[in-house]
CSV table of C-alpha atoms and ligand atoms in Angstrom, one decimal:
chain,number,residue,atom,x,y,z
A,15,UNK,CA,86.3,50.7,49.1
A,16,UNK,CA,84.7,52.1,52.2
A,17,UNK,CA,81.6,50.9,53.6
A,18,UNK,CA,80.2,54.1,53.8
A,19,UNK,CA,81.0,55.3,50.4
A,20,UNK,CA,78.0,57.8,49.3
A,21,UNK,CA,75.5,55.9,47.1
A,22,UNK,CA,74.5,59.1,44.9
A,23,UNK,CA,73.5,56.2,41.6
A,24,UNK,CA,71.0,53.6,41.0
A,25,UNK,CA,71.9,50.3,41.9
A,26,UNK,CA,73.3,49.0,38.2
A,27,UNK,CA,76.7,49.7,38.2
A,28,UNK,CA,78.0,52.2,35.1
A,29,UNK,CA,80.1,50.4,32.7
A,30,UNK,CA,83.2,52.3,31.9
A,31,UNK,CA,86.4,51.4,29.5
A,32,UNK,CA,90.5,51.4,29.8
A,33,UNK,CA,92.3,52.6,27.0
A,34,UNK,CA,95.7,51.1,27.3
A,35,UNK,CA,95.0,49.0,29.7
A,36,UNK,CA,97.9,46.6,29.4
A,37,UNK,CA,100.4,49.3,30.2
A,38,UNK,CA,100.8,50.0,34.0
A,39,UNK,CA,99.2,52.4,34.7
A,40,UNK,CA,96.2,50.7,32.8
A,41,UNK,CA,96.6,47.6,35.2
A,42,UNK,CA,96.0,50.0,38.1
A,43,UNK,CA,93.2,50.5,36.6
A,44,UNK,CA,91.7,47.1,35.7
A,45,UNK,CA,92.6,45.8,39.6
A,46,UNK,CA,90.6,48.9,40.5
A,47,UNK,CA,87.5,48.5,38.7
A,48,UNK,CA,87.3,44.9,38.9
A,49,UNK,CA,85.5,45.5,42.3
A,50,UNK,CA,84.4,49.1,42.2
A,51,UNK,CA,81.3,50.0,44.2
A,52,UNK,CA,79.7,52.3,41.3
A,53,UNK,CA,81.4,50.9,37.8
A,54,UNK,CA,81.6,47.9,36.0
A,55,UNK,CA,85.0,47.2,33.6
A,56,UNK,CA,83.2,46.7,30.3
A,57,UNK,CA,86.0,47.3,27.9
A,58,UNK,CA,89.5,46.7,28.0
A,59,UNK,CA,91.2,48.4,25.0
A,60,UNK,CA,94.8,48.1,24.2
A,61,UNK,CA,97.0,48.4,20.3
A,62,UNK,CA,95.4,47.0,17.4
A,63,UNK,CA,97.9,44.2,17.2
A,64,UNK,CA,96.6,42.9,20.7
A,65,UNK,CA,92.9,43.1,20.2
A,66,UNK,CA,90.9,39.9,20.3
A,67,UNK,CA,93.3,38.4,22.8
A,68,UNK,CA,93.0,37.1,26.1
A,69,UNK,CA,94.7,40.0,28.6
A,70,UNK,CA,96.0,38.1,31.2
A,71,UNK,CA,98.0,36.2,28.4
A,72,UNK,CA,99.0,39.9,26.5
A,73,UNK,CA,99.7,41.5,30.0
A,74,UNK,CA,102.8,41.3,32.2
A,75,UNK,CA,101.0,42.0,35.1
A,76,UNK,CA,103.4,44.1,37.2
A,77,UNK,CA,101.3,44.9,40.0
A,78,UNK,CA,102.2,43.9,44.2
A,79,UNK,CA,99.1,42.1,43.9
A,80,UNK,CA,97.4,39.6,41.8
A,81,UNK,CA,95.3,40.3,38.6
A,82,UNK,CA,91.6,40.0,40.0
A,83,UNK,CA,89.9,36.8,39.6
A,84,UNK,CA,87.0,39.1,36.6
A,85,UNK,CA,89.6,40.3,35.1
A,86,UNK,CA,91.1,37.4,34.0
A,87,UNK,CA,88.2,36.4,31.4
A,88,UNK,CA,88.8,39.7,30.1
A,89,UNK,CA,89.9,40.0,26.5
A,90,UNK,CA,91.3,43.0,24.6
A,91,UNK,CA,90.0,44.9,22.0
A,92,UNK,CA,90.4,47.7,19.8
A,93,UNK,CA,89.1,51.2,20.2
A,94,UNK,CA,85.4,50.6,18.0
A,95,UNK,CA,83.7,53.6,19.1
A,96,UNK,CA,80.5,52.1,17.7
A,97,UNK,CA,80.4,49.1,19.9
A,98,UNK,CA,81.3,51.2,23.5
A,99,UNK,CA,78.2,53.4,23.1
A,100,UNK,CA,76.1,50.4,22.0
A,101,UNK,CA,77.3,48.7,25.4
A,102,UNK,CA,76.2,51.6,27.5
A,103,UNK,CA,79.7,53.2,28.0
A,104,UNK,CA,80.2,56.9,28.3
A,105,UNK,CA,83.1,56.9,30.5
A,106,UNK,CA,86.2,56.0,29.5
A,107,UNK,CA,89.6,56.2,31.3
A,108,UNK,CA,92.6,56.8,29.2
A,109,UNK,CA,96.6,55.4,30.2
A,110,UNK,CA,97.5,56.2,26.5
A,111,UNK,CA,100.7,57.4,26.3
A,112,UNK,CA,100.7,61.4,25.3
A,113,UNK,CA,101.4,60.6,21.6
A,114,UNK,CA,98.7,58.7,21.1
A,115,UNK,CA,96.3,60.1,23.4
A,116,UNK,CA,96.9,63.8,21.4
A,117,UNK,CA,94.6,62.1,18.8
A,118,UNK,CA,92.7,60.1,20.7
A,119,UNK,CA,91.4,61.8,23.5
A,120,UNK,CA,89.8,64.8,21.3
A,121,UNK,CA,88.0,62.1,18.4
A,122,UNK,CA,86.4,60.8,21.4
A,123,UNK,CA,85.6,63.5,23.5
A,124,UNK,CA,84.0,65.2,19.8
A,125,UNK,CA,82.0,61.6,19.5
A,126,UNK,CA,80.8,62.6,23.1
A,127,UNK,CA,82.5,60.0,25.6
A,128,UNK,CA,83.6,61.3,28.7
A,129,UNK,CA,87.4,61.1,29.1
A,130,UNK,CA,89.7,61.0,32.2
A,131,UNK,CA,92.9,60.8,31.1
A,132,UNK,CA,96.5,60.4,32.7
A,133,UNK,CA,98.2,61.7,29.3
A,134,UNK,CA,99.7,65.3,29.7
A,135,UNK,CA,98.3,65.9,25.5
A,136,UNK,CA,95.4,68.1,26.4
A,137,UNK,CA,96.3,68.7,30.1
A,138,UNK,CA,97.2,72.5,28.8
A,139,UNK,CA,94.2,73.2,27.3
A,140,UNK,CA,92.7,76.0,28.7
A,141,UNK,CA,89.4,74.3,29.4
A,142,UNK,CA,90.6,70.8,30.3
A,143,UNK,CA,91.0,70.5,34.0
A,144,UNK,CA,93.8,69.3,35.1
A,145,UNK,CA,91.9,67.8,38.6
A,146,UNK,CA,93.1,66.6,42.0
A,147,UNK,CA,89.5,66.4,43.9
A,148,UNK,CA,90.7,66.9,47.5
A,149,UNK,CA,92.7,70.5,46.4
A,150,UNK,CA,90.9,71.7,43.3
A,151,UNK,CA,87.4,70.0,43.1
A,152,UNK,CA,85.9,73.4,41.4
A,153,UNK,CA,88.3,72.6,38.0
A,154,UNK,CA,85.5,70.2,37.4
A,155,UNK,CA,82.4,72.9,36.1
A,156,UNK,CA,85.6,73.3,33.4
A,157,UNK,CA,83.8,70.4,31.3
A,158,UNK,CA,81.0,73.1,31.0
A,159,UNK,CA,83.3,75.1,28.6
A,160,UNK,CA,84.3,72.0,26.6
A,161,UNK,CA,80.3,71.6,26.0
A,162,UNK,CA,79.1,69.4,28.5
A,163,UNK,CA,76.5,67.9,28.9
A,164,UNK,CA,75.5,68.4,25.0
A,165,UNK,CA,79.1,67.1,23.8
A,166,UNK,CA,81.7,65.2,25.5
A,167,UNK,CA,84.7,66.3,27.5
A,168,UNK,CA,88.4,65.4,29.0
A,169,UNK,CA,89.9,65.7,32.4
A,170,UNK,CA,92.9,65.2,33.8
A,171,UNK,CA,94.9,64.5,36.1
A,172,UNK,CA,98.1,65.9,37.3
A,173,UNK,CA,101.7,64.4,36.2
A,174,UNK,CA,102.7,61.5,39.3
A,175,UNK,CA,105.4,64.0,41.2
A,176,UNK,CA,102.9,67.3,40.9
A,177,UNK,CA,100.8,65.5,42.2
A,178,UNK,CA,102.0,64.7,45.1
A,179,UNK,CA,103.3,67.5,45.8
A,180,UNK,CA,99.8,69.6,44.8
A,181,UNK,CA,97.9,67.8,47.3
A,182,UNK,CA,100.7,68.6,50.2
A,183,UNK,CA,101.1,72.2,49.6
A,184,UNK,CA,96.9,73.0,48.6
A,185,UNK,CA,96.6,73.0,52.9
A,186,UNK,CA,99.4,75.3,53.1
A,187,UNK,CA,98.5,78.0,50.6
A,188,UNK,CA,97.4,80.0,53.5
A,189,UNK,CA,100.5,80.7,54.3
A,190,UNK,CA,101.7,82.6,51.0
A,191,UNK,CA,104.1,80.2,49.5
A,192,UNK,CA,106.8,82.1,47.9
A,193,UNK,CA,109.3,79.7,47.0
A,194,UNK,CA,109.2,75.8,46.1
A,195,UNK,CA,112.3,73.9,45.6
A,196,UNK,CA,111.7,70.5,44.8
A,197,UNK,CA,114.1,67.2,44.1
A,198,UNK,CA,112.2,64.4,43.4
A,199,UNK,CA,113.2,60.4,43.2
A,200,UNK,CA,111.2,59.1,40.8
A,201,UNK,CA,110.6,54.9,40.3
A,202,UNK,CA,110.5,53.4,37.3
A,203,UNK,CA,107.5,52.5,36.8
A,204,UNK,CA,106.4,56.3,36.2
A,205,UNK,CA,108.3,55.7,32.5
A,206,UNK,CA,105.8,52.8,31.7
A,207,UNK,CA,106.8,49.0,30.4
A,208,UNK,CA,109.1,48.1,29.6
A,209,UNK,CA,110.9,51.5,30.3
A,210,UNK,CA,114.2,52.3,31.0
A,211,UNK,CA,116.6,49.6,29.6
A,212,UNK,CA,118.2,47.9,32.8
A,213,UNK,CA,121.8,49.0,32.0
A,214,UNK,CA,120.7,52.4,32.4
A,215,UNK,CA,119.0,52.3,35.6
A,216,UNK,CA,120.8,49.4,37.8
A,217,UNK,CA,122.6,50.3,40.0
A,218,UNK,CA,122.3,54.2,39.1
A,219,UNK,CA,120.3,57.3,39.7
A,220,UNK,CA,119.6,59.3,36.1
A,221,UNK,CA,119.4,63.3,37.2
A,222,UNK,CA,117.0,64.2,34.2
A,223,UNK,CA,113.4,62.9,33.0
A,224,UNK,CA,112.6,64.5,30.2
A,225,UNK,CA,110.0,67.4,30.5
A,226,UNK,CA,109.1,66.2,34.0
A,227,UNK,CA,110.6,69.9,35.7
A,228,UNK,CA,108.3,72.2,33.1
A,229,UNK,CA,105.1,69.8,33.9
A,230,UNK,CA,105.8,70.7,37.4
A,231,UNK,CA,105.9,74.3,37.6
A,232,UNK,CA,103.2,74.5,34.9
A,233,UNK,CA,100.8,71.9,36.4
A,234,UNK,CA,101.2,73.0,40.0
A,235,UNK,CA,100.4,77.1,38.9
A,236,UNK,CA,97.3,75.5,36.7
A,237,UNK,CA,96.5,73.3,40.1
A,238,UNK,CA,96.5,76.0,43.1
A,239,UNK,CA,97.5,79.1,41.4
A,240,UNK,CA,100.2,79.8,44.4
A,241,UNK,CA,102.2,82.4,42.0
A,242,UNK,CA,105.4,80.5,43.7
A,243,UNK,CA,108.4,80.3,41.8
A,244,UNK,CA,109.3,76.6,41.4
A,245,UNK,CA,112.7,74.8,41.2
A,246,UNK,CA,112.1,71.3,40.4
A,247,UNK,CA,115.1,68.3,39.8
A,248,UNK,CA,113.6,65.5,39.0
A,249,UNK,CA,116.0,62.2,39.2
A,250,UNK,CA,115.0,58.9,38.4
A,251,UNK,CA,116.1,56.3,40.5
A,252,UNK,CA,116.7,52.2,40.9
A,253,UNK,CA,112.7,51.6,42.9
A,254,UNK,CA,110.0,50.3,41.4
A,255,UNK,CA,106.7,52.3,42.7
A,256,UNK,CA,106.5,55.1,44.7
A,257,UNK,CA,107.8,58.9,44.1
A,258,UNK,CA,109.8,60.3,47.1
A,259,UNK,CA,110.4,64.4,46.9
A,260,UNK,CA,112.1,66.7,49.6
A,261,UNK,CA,110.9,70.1,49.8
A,262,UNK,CA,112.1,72.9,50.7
A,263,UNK,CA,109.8,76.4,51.3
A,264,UNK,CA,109.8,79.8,51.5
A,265,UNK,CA,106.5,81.9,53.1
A,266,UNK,CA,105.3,85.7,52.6
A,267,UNK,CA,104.7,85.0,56.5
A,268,UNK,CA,106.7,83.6,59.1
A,269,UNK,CA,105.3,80.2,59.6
A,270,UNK,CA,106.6,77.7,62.3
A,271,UNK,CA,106.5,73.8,61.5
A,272,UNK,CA,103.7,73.0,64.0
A,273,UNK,CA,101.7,75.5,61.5
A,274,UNK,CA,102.6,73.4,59.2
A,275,UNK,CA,101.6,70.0,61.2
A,276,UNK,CA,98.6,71.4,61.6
A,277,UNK,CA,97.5,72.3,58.8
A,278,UNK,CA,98.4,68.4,57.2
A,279,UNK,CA,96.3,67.5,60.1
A,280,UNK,CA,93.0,69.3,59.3
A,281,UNK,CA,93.6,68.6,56.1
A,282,UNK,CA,90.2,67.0,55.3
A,283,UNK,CA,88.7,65.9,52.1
A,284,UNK,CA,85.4,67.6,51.0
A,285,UNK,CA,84.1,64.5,49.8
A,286,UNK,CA,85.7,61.9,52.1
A,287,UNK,CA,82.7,58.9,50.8
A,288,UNK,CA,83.7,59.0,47.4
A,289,UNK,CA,84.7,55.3,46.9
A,290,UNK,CA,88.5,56.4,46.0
A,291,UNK,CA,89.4,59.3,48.2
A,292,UNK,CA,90.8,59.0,51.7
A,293,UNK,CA,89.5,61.2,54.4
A,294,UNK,CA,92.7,62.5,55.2
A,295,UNK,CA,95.2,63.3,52.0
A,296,UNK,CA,97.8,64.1,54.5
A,297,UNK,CA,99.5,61.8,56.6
A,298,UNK,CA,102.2,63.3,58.5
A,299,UNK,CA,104.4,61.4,61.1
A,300,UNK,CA,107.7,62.6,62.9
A,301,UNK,CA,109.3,59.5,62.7
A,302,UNK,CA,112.9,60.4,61.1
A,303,UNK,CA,112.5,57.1,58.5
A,304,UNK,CA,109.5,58.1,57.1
A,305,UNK,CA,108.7,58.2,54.3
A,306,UNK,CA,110.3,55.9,52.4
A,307,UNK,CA,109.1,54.4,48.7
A,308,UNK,CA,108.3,51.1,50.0
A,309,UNK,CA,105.9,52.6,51.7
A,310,UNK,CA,103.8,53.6,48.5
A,311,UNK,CA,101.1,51.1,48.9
A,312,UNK,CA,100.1,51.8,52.3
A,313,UNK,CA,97.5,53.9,53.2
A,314,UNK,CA,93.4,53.7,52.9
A,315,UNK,CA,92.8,53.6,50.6
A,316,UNK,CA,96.0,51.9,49.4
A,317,UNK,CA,98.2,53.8,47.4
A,318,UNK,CA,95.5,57.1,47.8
A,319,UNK,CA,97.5,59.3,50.6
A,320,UNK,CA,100.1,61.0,50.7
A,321,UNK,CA,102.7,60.6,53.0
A,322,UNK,CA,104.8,63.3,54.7
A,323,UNK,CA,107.8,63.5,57.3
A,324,UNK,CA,111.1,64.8,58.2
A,325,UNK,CA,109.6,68.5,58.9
A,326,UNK,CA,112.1,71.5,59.9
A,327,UNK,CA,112.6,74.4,59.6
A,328,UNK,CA,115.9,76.3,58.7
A,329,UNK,CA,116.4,79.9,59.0
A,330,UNK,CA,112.9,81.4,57.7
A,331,UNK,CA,112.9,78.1,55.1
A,332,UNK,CA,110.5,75.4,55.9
A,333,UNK,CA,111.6,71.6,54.6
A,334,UNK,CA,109.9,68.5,54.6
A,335,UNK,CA,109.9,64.8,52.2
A,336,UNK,CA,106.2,63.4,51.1
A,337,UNK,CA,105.6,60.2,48.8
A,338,UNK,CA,103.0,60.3,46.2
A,339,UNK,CA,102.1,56.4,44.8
A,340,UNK,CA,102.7,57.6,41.0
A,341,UNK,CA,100.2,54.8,39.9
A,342,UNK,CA,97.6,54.9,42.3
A,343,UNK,CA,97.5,58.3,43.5
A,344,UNK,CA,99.2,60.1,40.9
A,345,UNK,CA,97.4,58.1,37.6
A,346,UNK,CA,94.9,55.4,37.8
A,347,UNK,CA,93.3,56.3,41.3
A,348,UNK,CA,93.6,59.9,40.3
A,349,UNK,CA,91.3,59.7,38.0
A,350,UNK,CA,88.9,57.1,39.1
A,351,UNK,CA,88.2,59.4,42.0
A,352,UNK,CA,87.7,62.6,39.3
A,353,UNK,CA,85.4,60.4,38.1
A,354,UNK,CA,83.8,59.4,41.3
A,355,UNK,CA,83.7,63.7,41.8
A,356,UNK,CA,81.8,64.0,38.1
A,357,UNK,CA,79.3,61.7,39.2
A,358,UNK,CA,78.8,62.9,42.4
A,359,UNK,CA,78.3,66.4,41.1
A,360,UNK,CA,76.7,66.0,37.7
A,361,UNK,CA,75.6,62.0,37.7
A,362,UNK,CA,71.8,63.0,37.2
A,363,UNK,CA,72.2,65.7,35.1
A,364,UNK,CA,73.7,63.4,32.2
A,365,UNK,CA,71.6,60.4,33.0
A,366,UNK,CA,74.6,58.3,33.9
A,367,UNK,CA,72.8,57.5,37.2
A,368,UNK,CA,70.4,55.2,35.0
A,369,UNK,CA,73.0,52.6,34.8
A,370,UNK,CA,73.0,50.5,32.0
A,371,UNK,CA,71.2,52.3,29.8
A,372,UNK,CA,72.2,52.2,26.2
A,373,UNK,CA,74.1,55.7,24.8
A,374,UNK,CA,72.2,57.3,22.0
A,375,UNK,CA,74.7,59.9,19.8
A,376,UNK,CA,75.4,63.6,21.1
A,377,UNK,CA,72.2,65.0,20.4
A,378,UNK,CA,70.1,62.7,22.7
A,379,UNK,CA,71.8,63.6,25.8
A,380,UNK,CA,70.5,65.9,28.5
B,17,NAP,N1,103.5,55.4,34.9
B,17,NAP,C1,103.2,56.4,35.7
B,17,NAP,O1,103.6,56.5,36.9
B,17,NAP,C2,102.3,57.5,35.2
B,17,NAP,C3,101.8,58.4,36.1
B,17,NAP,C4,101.0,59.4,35.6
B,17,NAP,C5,100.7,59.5,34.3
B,17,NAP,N2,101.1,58.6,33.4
B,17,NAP,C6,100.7,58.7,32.0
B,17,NAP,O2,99.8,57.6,31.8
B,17,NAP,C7,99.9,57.2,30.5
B,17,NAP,C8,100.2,55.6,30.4
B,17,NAP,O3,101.5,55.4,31.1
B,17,NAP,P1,102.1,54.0,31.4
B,17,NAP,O4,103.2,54.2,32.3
B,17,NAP,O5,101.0,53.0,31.7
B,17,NAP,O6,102.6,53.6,29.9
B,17,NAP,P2,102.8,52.1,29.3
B,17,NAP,O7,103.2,51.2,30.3
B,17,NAP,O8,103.8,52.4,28.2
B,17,NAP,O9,101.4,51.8,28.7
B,17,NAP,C9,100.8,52.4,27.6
B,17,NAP,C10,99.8,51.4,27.0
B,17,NAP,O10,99.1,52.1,25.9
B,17,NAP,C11,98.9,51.1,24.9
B,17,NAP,N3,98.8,51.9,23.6
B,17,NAP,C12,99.7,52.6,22.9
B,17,NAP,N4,99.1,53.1,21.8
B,17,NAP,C13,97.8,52.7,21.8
B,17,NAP,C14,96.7,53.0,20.9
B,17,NAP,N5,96.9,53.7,19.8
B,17,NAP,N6,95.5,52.5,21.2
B,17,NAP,C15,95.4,51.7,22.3
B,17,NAP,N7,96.4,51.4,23.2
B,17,NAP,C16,97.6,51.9,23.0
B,17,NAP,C17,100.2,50.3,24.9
B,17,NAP,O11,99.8,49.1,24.3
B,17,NAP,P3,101.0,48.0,23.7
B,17,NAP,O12,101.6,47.5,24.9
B,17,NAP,O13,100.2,47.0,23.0
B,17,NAP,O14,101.9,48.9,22.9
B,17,NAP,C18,100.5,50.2,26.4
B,17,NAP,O15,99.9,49.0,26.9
B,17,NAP,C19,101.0,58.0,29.8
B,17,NAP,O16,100.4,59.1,29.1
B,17,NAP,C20,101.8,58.5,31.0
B,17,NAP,O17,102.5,59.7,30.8
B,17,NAP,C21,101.9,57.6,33.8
C-alpha cells in the first residue's frame, strides 16, 4: 500500500466480505485486506459445514507469507445475508468457484450487495464487466445497466492467463493486432485446493485445462475488443504460483520491437494511487532469463505487475514471454483494485464514503 494512495473516503474504513475465503484465492484475499488502507475484513464466509469455526484452524494457509496477525481471530461463517447488511457491508468479494457462484452471485447482487467476483458464472453477461482497471477502466459505468445505484451489481475479473496477457497487449492495440498465438504454463494453484491429485502433476506437464483456451479468446475480445484471432494452448505445469505465456504476434502494420518496448514503457496506469494498482503494469527487461514463475511475487505492489521479456522479432511476427501472478494479479488483487476503481469513481454517489454506516434494503439507497 503506497503512501500516496488517493484518500477519496472518510476516514472509517468500509467493511467488506470474502466469500470462500478459505480456498486460495480467498486467502489472497484475507492477507490483503487484513491491512487495507480503505476496507476493513468484516466477514469471512466459507461452506456451511465450516461456519462457526476458527479460520486459521479450517484453513491450510498456502500462501509465501504468513496469515496476518487480525486474521487469525477471524472465524468463519455462513452466507446470512441479513447479518452482512446489518454490519454495514455492501461489498463483498466472491472466490466461489463458478458452480456455486452461478447462484450466488445473482441472489445477492438482486438483494443489492455489490459483488466482485473471480468466478467466470456471469463473466458473459452482457452487462457484467469483465474489468482489468489499468486497460479497460470504462467497463465499470456497465453496473449502470445492471441497476446501479438503486439495485446491486457484479463485476469481474478476467480468468488468471487473460489476464495477463490483456494488460500486455491493451498498450499495443495501436498497432492493429492481427494475430495472437498464445501457450501458456499454468501453476497449480490456478485449479484451487487441493487440485490436481499429485500423481497427475509431478513430475509432468498436462497439455489441456479444461475451457481455459475459449475463456481466452472470449474474455480477451470482451477486454480490448482487438478483433484478433486467437490461438491459445494452455498447459498446466509442476509450479506452484505464477502463470508464464510466450506470445507470438502478428500486426496490420509493420512494427519493430523497440515499438513495442516502448510502448510497455509508457505504459502508465490512469489511476496509479489506487491502493492496489502499480504505476507501471508493464515491466519489461531484456535480460534472456526473465521472466521466470518464481518471479510471481515480485513487483510493487507484489504480485500486481506484469512481467515481460525475451522480445524478438521474426519475419513480420513479433514474440515475447510475460508472467501474470494468477492469485494476485489475475484473482484476488484483480478485483480489490476494481473495487478500489468503483469507489474512486462512484464512492459518494452510493454513500459508501460514509463508512460504517448501517445498509438499509434496496430502496433506501441513493
Ligand atoms: N486459483 C486461481 O489462480 C484463480 C484465478 C482466477 C480466478 N479463479 C476463480 O476464483 C474462484 C476460487 O478459486 P480457488 O482457486 O480459490 O478455488 P478453491 O481453492 O477451490 O476455493 C473455493 C472455496 O470456495 C468455498 N465454497 C465452495 N462452495 C461454497 C459455498 N456454497 N458457499 C461458501 N463457500 C463455498 C470452498 O469451501 P470449502 O473448502 O469448505 O469447500 C473453498 O474454500 C473460482 O471461481 C476460480 O475459477 C481462480
Amino acid at each position: 500500500m503506497s503512501e500516496n494512495s488517493l484518500n477519496y473516503l472518510s476516514k472509517e474504513k468500509i467493511n467488506v466480505a470474502v466469500l470462500g475465503a478459505a480456498g486460495v484465492v480467498g486467502q489472497v484475499f484475507v492477507q490483503a485486506l487484513s491491512h487495507h488502507a480503505w476496507f476493513t475484513l468484516a466477514a469471512v464466509i466459507g461452506s456451511d459445514s465450516k461456519a462457526g469455526k476458527l479460520y486459521s484452524a479450517e484453513t491450510q494457509w498456502l500462501l509465501p507469507s504468513p496469515l496476518p496477525e487480525p486474521a487469525t481471530k477471524l472465524i468463519l461463517e455462513n452466507l446470512d445475508m441479513d447479518s452482512l447488511k446489518k454490519r454495514g457491508i455492501r461489498i463483498i468479494f466472491s472466490a466461489l468457484p463458478a458452480e456455486a457462484a452461478k447462484t450466488i452471485e445473482p441472489t445477492l447482487r438482486e438483494k443489492g450487495f455489490y459483488i466482485f467476483s473471480n468466478a467466470g458464472a456471469l463473466r458473459y453477461e452482457k452487462d457484467v464487466p469483465i474489468l482489468i482497471p489499468e486497460v479497460n477502466p470504462e467497463a465499470l459505468a456497465n453496473i449502470k445497466n445492471q441497476g446501479f445505484p438503486n439495485k446491486g451489481f457484479v463485476v469481474t475479473n478476467a480468468n488468471c492467463s487473460t489476464t495477463g496477457l490483456a494488460v500486455a497487449l491493451a498498450p499495443l492495440k495501436k498497432f492493429g493486432i492481427k494475430e495472437v498465438f498464445v501457450s501458456t504454463y499454468q501453476s497449480i494453484s490456478g485449479a484451487g485446493y487441493p487440485g490436481l491429485a499429485s500423481f497427475d502433476i509431478m513430475n509432468n506437464t498436462i497439455p489441456y485445462i479444461q475451457g481455459e483456451e475459449e475463456k481466452m479468446i472470449v474474455e480477451l475480445e470482451k477486454i480490448l475488443e482487438l478483433g484478433a484471432a486467437v490461438y491459445p494452448h494452455c498447459v498446466r505445469v509442476p509450479v506452484l504460483f505464477g502463470h508464464l505465456e510466450t506470445v507470438w504476434l502478428s500486426f496490420e502494420k509493420p512494427v519493430e520491437t523497440d515499438d513495442i518496448r516502448g510502448a510497455w514503457q509508457k505504459f502508465e496506469c490512469a489511476h496509479p494511487g489506487l491502493p492496489s494498482l502499480p504505476l507501471h503494469p508493464v515491466v519489461y527487461s531484456d535480460e534472456s532469463r526473465f521472466p521466470q514463475s518464481k518471479m510471481s511475487f515480485w513487483g510493487s505492489p507484489s504480485g500486481m505487475q506484469v512481467f515481460t521479456g525475451r522480445l524478438r522479432k521474426e519475419k513480420e511476427r513479433v514474440g515475447f514471454s510475460l508472467l501474470v501472478n494468477n492469485l494476485v494479479k489475475g484473482a484476488a488483487g484483480g478485483a480489490i483494485a476494481n473495487a478500489e476503481l468503483f469507489l474512486h469513481t462512484y464512492g459518494y454517489e452510493c454513500g459508501l464514503n460514509t463508512g460504517g454506516q448501517e445498509v438499509n434494503d434496496e430502496k433506501d439507497r441513493g
